[in-house]
Amino acid sequence: MNGLTMGTTWSVRLQADAAAIPDLQRGVQTQLDLVVAQMSTWEPGSDLSRFNRAAAGTRQPLPPEMRQVMDAAFALAHDTGGAFDPTVGALVNLWGFGPDGERRAPDAALLDRTMTRVGWQRLKLDPSGVMTQPGDAYVDLSGIAKGYAVDQVTRYLLAQEVPAFLVEVGGELRSHGHKPEGTPWRIAVEQPTSADFNERAAAAQPVVALDGMAMATSGDYRHFFAENGRRYSHTIDPRNGQPVSHGLASVSVLHAECMHADALATALTVLGPAQGWDYARRRKLAAFFVWHDGDGFKTRMTPQFRAALAQP
């Protein structure tokens, strides 16, 4: 099954009766539409867009799904020292990677003013699920919501008692069960190639046995712009307001839940090849790093990621 969502595509491979497919297709699309209706910055009527437009001091009740995503975003923001920050949206728009703004490098004064709108600590989410708009905060959940959408579809398919499936939304994945022949889902890890950078291709792609796990990849080679001979990544470091400029090309993370894999891949991309690697090792994450090295690329993976590689 396949369709469109979040400005990208989704697909599900599954083991099910053919007669059930139309209802399952509609059910999957409904779950994805729910995430968009709550968490999209591109939809003016979404719950998130309403929060971003709200006046300073107003209290906005969050739907349960969005609250779950915000709780996870806050936890990771705290744990990474703000390398992951759900209030990065004002900067994303400033650099032209959101629904508002033109893709160009801003002047220093405008960047400084925009930085005053950023900081996850400005947001207050009380136990009842009500979040207060501190004034001019622009929440952007694009670094976590797509992974949550994969989990949402997974929960739906499990509730429908589908015995085996592989869910994919915009390249983020989660599996359940085994293929009919009894083997786990085998997934080639996404890596940059010569077509992405007009450089020498990366080494052969590792293949993961995605046995009941999720995988997400974040990289600087899909969305960027060039200006005055400089390349600007779509991944913004919330701590300094600048697109990341280190040599990291992509990070893939394995996790039990795709929401966490998605957010962690974003955070590690911001942290970079050294700090990100140290963080992944300390947290015992299953992570695979690809970084620029001259005209090619180098790679390394944590022991937890290596343990998930499929046997030849």
Short mmCIF file of N, CA, C and O in Angstrom, two decimals, residues 123-197:
data_model
loop_
_atom_site.label_atom_id
_atom_site.label_comp_id
_atom_site.label_asym_id
_atom_site.label_seq_id
_atom_site.Cartn_x
_atom_site.Cartn_y
_atom_site.Cartn_z
N LEU A 123 8.99 27.20 26.88
CA LEU A 123 7.69 26.55 26.81
C LEU A 123 7.36 25.87 28.13
O LEU A 123 8.24 25.25 28.75
N LYS A 124 6.12 25.99 28.54
CA LYS A 124 5.66 25.33 29.76
C LYS A 124 4.47 24.43 29.41
O LYS A 124 3.45 24.89 28.89
N LEU A 125 4.65 23.13 29.69
CA LEU A 125 3.60 22.14 29.43
C LEU A 125 3.19 21.57 30.78
O LEU A 125 3.98 20.89 31.45
N ASP A 126 1.96 21.84 31.19
CA ASP A 126 1.55 21.38 32.52
C ASP A 126 1.01 19.96 32.45
O ASP A 126 0.76 19.41 31.36
N PRO A 127 0.84 19.30 33.62
CA PRO A 127 0.42 17.89 33.63
C PRO A 127 -0.92 17.62 32.96
O PRO A 127 -1.20 16.49 32.58
N SER A 128 -1.74 18.64 32.82
CA SER A 128 -3.05 18.43 32.17
C SER A 128 -2.96 18.46 30.65
O SER A 128 -3.97 18.27 29.97
N GLY A 129 -1.75 18.71 30.10
CA GLY A 129 -1.59 18.74 28.65
C GLY A 129 -1.84 20.09 28.03
O GLY A 129 -2.09 20.19 26.83
N VAL A 130 -1.76 21.14 28.83
CA VAL A 130 -1.93 22.51 28.33
C VAL A 130 -0.57 23.17 28.24
O VAL A 130 0.20 23.16 29.21
N MET A 131 -0.24 23.73 27.08
CA MET A 131 1.05 24.39 26.88
C MET A 131 0.83 25.89 26.71
O MET A 131 -0.06 26.32 25.97
N THR A 132 1.65 26.67 27.38
CA THR A 132 1.51 28.12 27.34
C THR A 132 2.42 28.71 26.27
O THR A 132 3.61 28.38 26.21
N GLN A 133 1.84 29.56 25.44
CA GLN A 133 2.62 30.28 24.42
C GLN A 133 3.32 31.45 25.12
O GLN A 133 2.68 32.37 25.60
N PRO A 134 4.66 31.43 25.19
CA PRO A 134 5.37 32.49 25.90
C PRO A 134 5.42 33.82 25.14
O PRO A 134 5.76 34.85 25.70
N GLY A 135 5.09 33.74 23.87
CA GLY A 135 5.13 34.93 23.02
C GLY A 135 6.12 34.75 21.89
O GLY A 135 7.33 34.66 22.12
N ASP A 136 5.58 34.63 20.67
CA ASP A 136 6.41 34.54 19.47
C ASP A 136 7.22 33.25 19.37
O ASP A 136 8.16 33.18 18.59
N ALA A 137 6.89 32.24 20.16
CA ALA A 137 7.55 30.94 20.01
C ALA A 137 6.96 30.22 18.79
O ALA A 137 5.75 30.23 18.59
N TYR A 138 7.83 29.62 18.00
CA TYR A 138 7.40 28.91 16.80
C TYR A 138 7.92 27.47 16.91
O TYR A 138 9.09 27.20 16.68
N VAL A 139 7.02 26.57 17.29
CA VAL A 139 7.39 25.17 17.47
C VAL A 139 7.39 24.46 16.12
O VAL A 139 6.46 24.63 15.32
N ASP A 140 8.43 23.69 15.86
CA ASP A 140 8.56 22.92 14.63
C ASP A 140 8.91 21.49 15.04
O ASP A 140 9.96 21.25 15.63
N LEU A 141 8.03 20.54 14.71
CA LEU A 141 8.22 19.14 15.11
C LEU A 141 8.66 18.27 13.95
O LEU A 141 8.54 17.04 14.01
N SER A 142 9.20 18.89 12.90
CA SER A 142 9.56 18.10 11.71
C SER A 142 10.69 17.12 12.00
O SER A 142 10.87 16.15 11.24
N GLY A 143 11.45 17.32 13.06
CA GLY A 143 12.53 16.39 13.39
C GLY A 143 12.09 15.21 14.21
O GLY A 143 12.93 14.38 14.59
N ILE A 144 10.79 15.10 14.49
CA ILE A 144 10.30 14.01 15.33
C ILE A 144 8.94 13.48 14.89
O ILE A 144 8.63 12.31 15.10
N ALA A 145 8.11 14.34 14.27
CA ALA A 145 6.72 13.95 13.97
C ALA A 145 6.62 12.87 12.91
O ALA A 145 5.70 12.03 12.96
N LYS A 146 7.54 12.86 11.94
CA LYS A 146 7.47 11.83 10.90
C LYS A 146 7.70 10.45 11.52
O LYS A 146 7.02 9.47 11.18
N GLY A 147 8.66 10.38 12.44
CA GLY A 147 8.88 9.12 13.15
C GLY A 147 7.68 8.72 13.98
O GLY A 147 7.30 7.55 14.03
N TYR A 148 7.05 9.72 14.62
CA TYR A 148 5.84 9.43 15.40
C TYR A 148 4.74 8.89 14.48
O TYR A 148 4.00 7.97 14.87
N ALA A 149 4.64 9.43 13.28
CA ALA A 149 3.63 8.95 12.34
C ALA A 149 3.84 7.48 12.00
O ALA A 149 2.88 6.71 11.88
N VAL A 150 5.10 7.07 11.85
CA VAL A 150 5.40 5.65 11.62
C VAL A 150 4.91 4.81 12.79
O VAL A 150 4.30 3.75 12.60
N ASP A 151 5.15 5.28 14.01
CA ASP A 151 4.68 4.55 15.19
C ASP A 151 3.16 4.51 15.25
O ASP A 151 2.57 3.51 15.66
N GLN A 152 2.52 5.61 14.86
CA GLN A 152 1.06 5.67 14.88
C GLN A 152 0.47 4.64 13.92
O GLN A 152 -0.50 3.95 14.25
N VAL A 153 1.05 4.53 12.73
CA VAL A 153 0.59 3.52 11.77
C VAL A 153 0.86 2.12 12.31
O VAL A 153 0.03 1.20 12.16
N THR A 154 2.01 1.94 12.94
CA THR A 154 2.34 0.64 13.53
C THR A 154 1.30 0.23 14.56
O THR A 154 0.82 -0.92 14.56
N ARG A 155 0.94 1.15 15.43
CA ARG A 155 -0.08 0.84 16.45
C ARG A 155 -1.41 0.47 15.81
O ARG A 155 -2.11 -0.44 16.27
N TYR A 156 -1.77 1.18 14.75
CA TYR A 156 -3.03 0.88 14.06
C TYR A 156 -3.00 -0.53 13.47
O TYR A 156 -3.95 -1.31 13.63
N LEU A 157 -1.90 -0.88 12.79
CA LEU A 157 -1.82 -2.20 12.15
C LEU A 157 -1.78 -3.31 13.19
O LEU A 157 -2.36 -4.39 12.98
N LEU A 158 -1.13 -3.06 14.32
CA LEU A 158 -1.14 -4.05 15.39
C LEU A 158 -2.56 -4.25 15.92
O LEU A 158 -2.98 -5.38 16.22
N ALA A 159 -3.31 -3.14 16.06
CA ALA A 159 -4.69 -3.23 16.53
C ALA A 159 -5.57 -4.00 15.55
O ALA A 159 -6.55 -4.63 15.96
N GLN A 160 -5.22 -3.97 14.27
CA GLN A 160 -5.96 -4.72 13.25
C GLN A 160 -5.47 -6.16 13.14
O GLN A 160 -5.92 -6.91 12.27
N GLU A 161 -4.51 -6.52 14.00
CA GLU A 161 -3.96 -7.88 14.07
C GLU A 161 -3.29 -8.29 12.76
O GLU A 161 -3.35 -9.47 12.36
N VAL A 162 -2.66 -7.34 12.09
CA VAL A 162 -1.85 -7.67 10.91
C VAL A 162 -0.58 -8.35 11.41
O VAL A 162 0.16 -7.78 12.23
N PRO A 163 -0.27 -9.56 10.97
CA PRO A 163 0.82 -10.33 11.58
C PRO A 163 2.22 -9.87 11.22
O PRO A 163 3.16 -10.10 11.98
N ALA A 164 2.39 -9.26 10.06
CA ALA A 164 3.73 -8.84 9.64
C ALA A 164 3.62 -7.65 8.71
O ALA A 164 2.77 -7.63 7.81
N PHE A 165 4.48 -6.65 8.92
CA PHE A 165 4.44 -5.46 8.07
C PHE A 165 5.72 -4.66 8.20
O PHE A 165 6.48 -4.80 9.17
N LEU A 166 5.95 -3.82 7.20
CA LEU A 166 7.04 -2.85 7.19
C LEU A 166 6.44 -1.50 6.81
O LEU A 166 5.92 -1.35 5.71
N VAL A 167 6.50 -0.55 7.73
CA VAL A 167 5.95 0.78 7.52
C VAL A 167 7.07 1.73 7.15
O VAL A 167 8.14 1.72 7.78
N GLU A 168 6.82 2.59 6.15
CA GLU A 168 7.82 3.59 5.73
C GLU A 168 7.11 4.90 5.45
O GLU A 168 6.11 4.94 4.74
N VAL A 169 7.60 5.97 6.06
CA VAL A 169 7.11 7.31 5.80
C VAL A 169 8.31 8.21 5.53
O VAL A 169 9.12 8.47 6.42
N GLY A 170 8.45 8.64 4.28
CA GLY A 170 9.56 9.53 3.93
C GLY A 170 10.92 8.99 4.27
O GLY A 170 11.83 9.74 4.62
N GLY A 171 11.09 7.67 4.22
CA GLY A 171 12.39 7.06 4.49
C GLY A 171 12.56 6.56 5.91
O GLY A 171 13.52 5.84 6.20
N GLU A 172 11.66 6.92 6.83
CA GLU A 172 11.71 6.40 8.20
C GLU A 172 10.92 5.10 8.25
O GLU A 172 9.84 5.00 7.65
N LEU A 173 11.41 4.11 8.99
CA LEU A 173 10.89 2.75 8.89
C LEU A 173 10.64 2.12 10.25
O LEU A 173 11.31 2.44 11.23
N ARG A 174 9.69 1.19 10.26
CA ARG A 174 9.50 0.33 11.44
C ARG A 174 8.88 -0.98 10.98
O ARG A 174 7.99 -0.98 10.12
N SER A 175 9.35 -2.07 11.56
CA SER A 175 8.87 -3.39 11.13
C SER A 175 8.18 -4.11 12.28
O SER A 175 8.36 -3.78 13.45
N HIS A 176 7.42 -5.11 11.89
CA HIS A 176 6.81 -6.02 12.86
C HIS A 176 6.71 -7.39 12.20
O HIS A 176 6.31 -7.50 11.04
N GLY A 177 7.04 -8.43 12.96
CA GLY A 177 6.94 -9.78 12.43
C GLY A 177 7.99 -10.06 11.36
O GLY A 177 8.89 -9.26 11.12
N HIS A 178 7.84 -11.19 10.72
CA HIS A 178 8.77 -11.61 9.68
C HIS A 178 8.05 -11.75 8.35
O HIS A 178 6.82 -11.83 8.29
N LYS A 179 8.84 -11.76 7.30
CA LYS A 179 8.29 -11.99 5.96
C LYS A 179 7.74 -13.43 5.88
O LYS A 179 8.07 -14.27 6.73
N PRO A 180 6.91 -13.74 4.87
CA PRO A 180 6.28 -15.07 4.81
C PRO A 180 7.26 -16.23 4.88
O PRO A 180 6.92 -17.28 5.44
N GLU A 181 8.47 -16.04 4.37
CA GLU A 181 9.43 -17.16 4.43
C GLU A 181 10.11 -17.27 5.78
O GLU A 181 10.98 -18.13 5.99
N GLY A 182 9.74 -16.38 6.73
CA GLY A 182 10.26 -16.50 8.09
C GLY A 182 11.49 -15.67 8.39
O GLY A 182 12.03 -15.74 9.49
N THR A 183 11.94 -14.86 7.44
CA THR A 183 13.14 -14.04 7.65
C THR A 183 12.74 -12.62 8.03
O THR A 183 11.67 -12.14 7.65
N PRO A 184 13.60 -11.92 8.79
CA PRO A 184 13.29 -10.53 9.14
C PRO A 184 13.40 -9.61 7.94
O PRO A 184 14.00 -9.96 6.91
N TRP A 185 12.79 -8.45 8.05
CA TRP A 185 12.89 -7.44 7.00
C TRP A 185 14.33 -6.95 6.91
O TRP A 185 14.92 -6.55 7.91
N ARG A 186 14.89 -6.98 5.72
CA ARG A 186 16.28 -6.53 5.50
C ARG A 186 16.24 -5.15 4.82
O ARG A 186 15.62 -4.99 3.77
N ILE A 187 16.92 -4.19 5.41
CA ILE A 187 16.87 -2.81 4.95
C ILE A 187 18.28 -2.30 4.67
O ILE A 187 19.16 -2.37 5.55
N ALA A 188 18.51 -1.79 3.47
CA ALA A 188 19.79 -1.14 3.16
C ALA A 188 19.79 0.24 3.80
O ALA A 188 18.83 1.00 3.67
N VAL A 189 20.87 0.56 4.50
CA VAL A 189 20.97 1.84 5.20
C VAL A 189 21.19 2.95 4.19
O VAL A 189 22.09 2.88 3.34
N GLU A 190 20.37 4.00 4.29
CA GLU A 190 20.46 5.13 3.37
C GLU A 190 21.80 5.84 3.55
O GLU A 190 22.21 6.14 4.66
N GLN A 191 22.48 6.10 2.43
CA GLN A 191 23.75 6.81 2.46
C GLN A 191 23.82 7.77 1.29
O GLN A 191 23.19 7.55 0.26
N PRO A 192 24.62 8.84 1.42
CA PRO A 192 24.84 9.71 0.26
C PRO A 192 25.60 8.97 -0.83
O PRO A 192 26.37 8.05 -0.56
N THR A 193 25.34 9.36 -2.07
CA THR A 193 26.03 8.76 -3.21
C THR A 193 26.61 9.86 -4.08
O THR A 193 26.43 11.05 -3.83
N SER A 194 27.30 9.45 -5.13
CA SER A 194 27.89 10.42 -6.05
C SER A 194 26.83 11.31 -6.69
O SER A 194 27.08 12.46 -7.02
N ALA A 195 25.63 10.78 -6.85
CA ALA A 195 24.57 11.60 -7.43
C ALA A 195 24.14 12.73 -6.50
O ALA A 195 23.70 13.77 -6.95
N ASP A 196 24.30 12.51 -5.18
CA ASP A 196 23.93 13.53 -4.22
C ASP A 196 24.96 14.65 -4.15
O ASP A 196 24.63 15.81 -3.95
N PHE A 197 26.23 14.33 -4.29
CA PHE A 197 27.28 15.32 -4.08
C PHE A 197 28.18 15.54 -5.31
O PHE A 197 29.09 16.34 -5.27
#
